[in-house]
CSV table of C-alpha atoms in Angstrom, one decimal:
chain,number,residue,atom,x,y,z
I,1,MET,CA,5.0,-19.9,30.7
I,2,SER,CA,3.8,-16.4,31.9
I,3,SER,CA,0.9,-14.4,31.5
I,4,ALA,CA,1.1,-10.9,30.1
I,5,TYR,CA,0.9,-9.5,33.7
I,6,ASP,CA,2.5,-12.3,35.9
I,7,GLU,CA,6.0,-10.8,35.3
I,8,PRO,CA,7.1,-7.3,34.6
I,9,ALA,CA,7.5,-6.4,31.0
I,10,SER,CA,10.0,-4.0,30.1
I,11,PHE,CA,8.1,-1.1,29.3
I,12,THR,CA,10.1,2.4,28.3
I,13,PRO,CA,9.5,5.4,26.3
I,14,ASP,CA,11.7,3.6,23.6
I,15,GLY,CA,10.3,0.1,23.6
I,16,ILE,CA,7.8,-2.5,25.1
I,17,CYS,CA,8.8,-6.2,25.5
I,18,HIS,CA,7.0,-9.3,26.6
I,19,ARG,CA,8.5,-12.6,26.6
I,20,GLY,CA,7.0,-16.1,27.1
I,21,VAL,CA,3.4,-14.9,27.0
I,22,ARG,CA,0.9,-17.7,26.8
I,23,ALA,CA,-0.5,-17.7,23.1
I,24,ASP,CA,-4.1,-17.4,24.3
I,25,PRO,CA,-6.6,-14.7,23.1
I,26,SER,CA,-7.0,-13.5,26.5
I,27,GLU,CA,-3.3,-13.0,27.0
I,28,ILE,CA,-3.0,-11.1,23.5
I,29,ALA,CA,-5.7,-8.9,24.4
I,30,LEU,CA,-3.6,-7.7,27.4
I,31,LEU,CA,-0.8,-7.2,25.3
I,32,ARG,CA,-2.9,-5.0,23.0
I,33,GLY,CA,-3.9,-2.9,26.0
I,34,SER,CA,-0.3,-2.6,26.9
I,35,MET,CA,0.6,-1.7,23.4
I,36,ARG,CA,-2.1,1.0,23.5
I,37,ARG,CA,-0.9,2.7,26.4
I,38,TRP,CA,2.8,2.8,25.3
I,39,LEU,CA,1.6,4.3,21.8
I,40,ALA,CA,-0.3,6.9,23.7
I,41,GLN,CA,2.8,8.3,24.9
I,42,LEU,CA,4.4,8.5,21.6
I,43,PRO,CA,4.1,11.8,19.2
I,44,LEU,CA,2.3,9.8,16.7
I,45,ASP,CA,-0.9,10.9,15.0
I,46,ASP,CA,-3.9,8.9,15.8
I,47,ASP,CA,-4.3,7.1,12.5
I,48,CYS,CA,-0.9,6.0,12.7
I,49,ARG,CA,-1.3,4.8,16.2
I,50,GLN,CA,-4.4,2.6,15.1
I,51,ASP,CA,-2.4,1.3,12.2
I,52,ILE,CA,0.4,-0.1,14.4
I,53,LEU,CA,-2.0,-1.3,17.1
I,54,LEU,CA,-4.2,-3.1,14.4
I,55,ALA,CA,-1.3,-4.7,12.5
I,56,SER,CA,0.5,-5.6,15.9
I,57,TYR,CA,-2.8,-7.3,17.1
I,58,GLU,CA,-3.3,-9.0,13.7
I,59,ALA,CA,0.2,-10.5,13.9
I,60,LEU,CA,-0.4,-11.6,17.7
I,61,ALA,CA,-3.9,-13.1,16.7
I,62,ASN,CA,-2.0,-15.0,13.6
I,63,ALA,CA,0.6,-16.4,16.0
I,64,VAL,CA,-2.1,-17.7,18.5
I,65,GLU,CA,-4.2,-19.3,15.5
I,66,HIS,CA,-1.9,-20.5,13.2
I,67,ALA,CA,1.2,-21.6,15.1
I,68,TYR,CA,-0.2,-23.8,17.5
I,69,THR,CA,-2.9,-26.5,17.8
I,70,PRO,CA,-5.8,-25.2,20.3
I,71,GLY,CA,-5.3,-25.5,24.0
I,72,ASP,CA,-1.6,-26.3,23.5
I,73,PRO,CA,-0.2,-25.8,27.0
I,74,ALA,CA,3.1,-25.1,25.9
I,75,ALA,CA,2.2,-22.3,23.5
I,76,THR,CA,4.0,-18.9,23.9
I,77,LEU,CA,5.0,-15.9,22.0
I,78,ASP,CA,7.2,-13.1,22.4
I,79,PHE,CA,6.4,-9.3,21.5
I,80,GLU,CA,8.5,-6.6,21.1
I,81,ALA,CA,8.2,-2.8,19.8
I,82,LEU,CA,10.8,-0.1,19.4
I,83,TYR,CA,10.4,3.5,19.0
I,84,ARG,CA,13.5,4.6,17.0
I,85,PRO,CA,12.9,8.4,16.1
I,86,ALA,CA,16.6,9.2,15.1
I,87,GLU,CA,16.5,6.2,12.8
I,88,GLY,CA,13.0,7.2,11.5
I,89,GLN,CA,11.4,3.9,12.3
I,90,LEU,CA,9.0,2.3,14.8
I,91,HIS,CA,9.4,-1.4,14.8
I,92,VAL,CA,7.3,-4.4,16.1
I,93,LEU,CA,8.3,-8.0,16.1
I,94,VAL,CA,6.1,-10.9,17.1
I,95,THR,CA,7.7,-14.2,17.4
I,96,ASP,CA,6.1,-17.6,18.1
I,97,HIS,CA,7.6,-20.8,18.8
I,98,GLY,CA,5.5,-23.3,17.1
I,99,VAL,CA,4.8,-24.6,13.6
I,100,TRP,CA,2.8,-22.4,11.1
I,101,HIS,CA,-0.6,-23.9,9.9
I,102,ASP,CA,-2.2,-22.2,6.9
I,103,ALA,CA,-5.9,-21.2,7.3
I,104,SER,CA,-6.3,-23.3,4.1
I,105,ASP,CA,-5.6,-26.4,6.0
I,106,ASP,CA,-8.8,-26.1,7.8
I,107,GLU,CA,-12.1,-26.1,5.7
I,108,SER,CA,-13.8,-24.1,8.5
I,109,ARG,CA,-11.1,-21.4,8.0
I,110,ARG,CA,-10.6,-21.4,4.3
I,111,SER,CA,-12.5,-18.1,3.5
I,112,ARG,CA,-10.1,-16.2,5.9
I,113,GLY,CA,-6.4,-15.8,5.5
I,114,HIS,CA,-6.2,-12.1,4.8
I,115,GLY,CA,-4.3,-11.1,7.9
I,116,LEU,CA,-0.9,-10.8,6.5
I,117,THR,CA,-2.3,-8.8,3.5
I,118,LEU,CA,-3.9,-6.5,6.0
I,119,ILE,CA,-0.5,-6.2,7.9
I,120,ARG,CA,1.2,-5.6,4.7
I,121,ASN,CA,-1.1,-2.8,4.0
I,122,LEU,CA,-0.8,-1.1,7.3
I,123,THR,CA,3.2,-1.2,7.5
I,124,SER,CA,5.7,0.7,5.6
I,125,GLU,CA,7.7,-2.7,5.5
I,126,MET,CA,6.7,-6.2,6.7
I,127,THR,CA,8.5,-9.7,6.4
I,128,VAL,CA,7.6,-12.9,7.6
I,129,ASP,CA,10.3,-15.6,8.7
I,130,ARG,CA,9.0,-19.3,9.2
I,131,THR,CA,11.8,-21.4,10.5
I,132,PRO,CA,11.6,-25.0,12.3
I,133,GLU,CA,12.0,-22.9,15.7
I,134,GLY,CA,9.0,-20.6,15.0
I,135,THR,CA,7.8,-17.5,13.0
I,136,VAL,CA,8.7,-14.1,13.2
I,137,VAL,CA,6.6,-11.1,11.8
I,138,ASP,CA,8.8,-8.1,11.4
I,139,MET,CA,6.8,-4.9,11.0
I,140,ARG,CA,8.2,-1.6,10.6
I,141,TRP,CA,6.6,2.0,10.1
I,142,SER,CA,9.0,4.7,8.5
I,143,LEU,CA,8.9,7.9,10.3
I,144,ASN,CA,8.4,11.2,8.1
I,145,GLY,CA,11.8,13.0,8.7
I,146,ASN,CA,11.9,14.3,12.2
I,147,ASP,CA,8.1,15.4,12.2
I,148,THR,CA,6.6,12.5,13.8
I,149,SER,CA,3.5,14.0,13.9
I,150,ASP,CA,2.7,12.5,10.4
I,151,VAL,CA,4.2,9.1,11.0
I,152,HIS,CA,2.8,6.5,8.8
């Protein structure tokens, strides 16, 4: 199990990838910073960058909160973002290796649970695949033709 900064991540103009990151709020905050720096290199408008950053962070926070019991030392997640202008897409995957627990299972969190709706509203396309091995949140943003200044 690694910290977001213990091991070098794959970080290129085409993508960013972190594997085996501790599912902990401080670690996902580091991932958010890494994602912000990567997005700043891309020819996207500021609103789109913020949408991608917010949706990605929400998916990471959901993995920390819903996939594991608090303090689980084996809790890890994977994060991958790919920029594919030729295919007209920016693609983000957040993968946990736990068992999803709904917010409604906990009385103190019952009024929450709008994260997936938020992600759905910020993306062009979003799917959630829950399996016994974990959950994958797959988020995509469509690029408008070859002009990425209006990506949304």
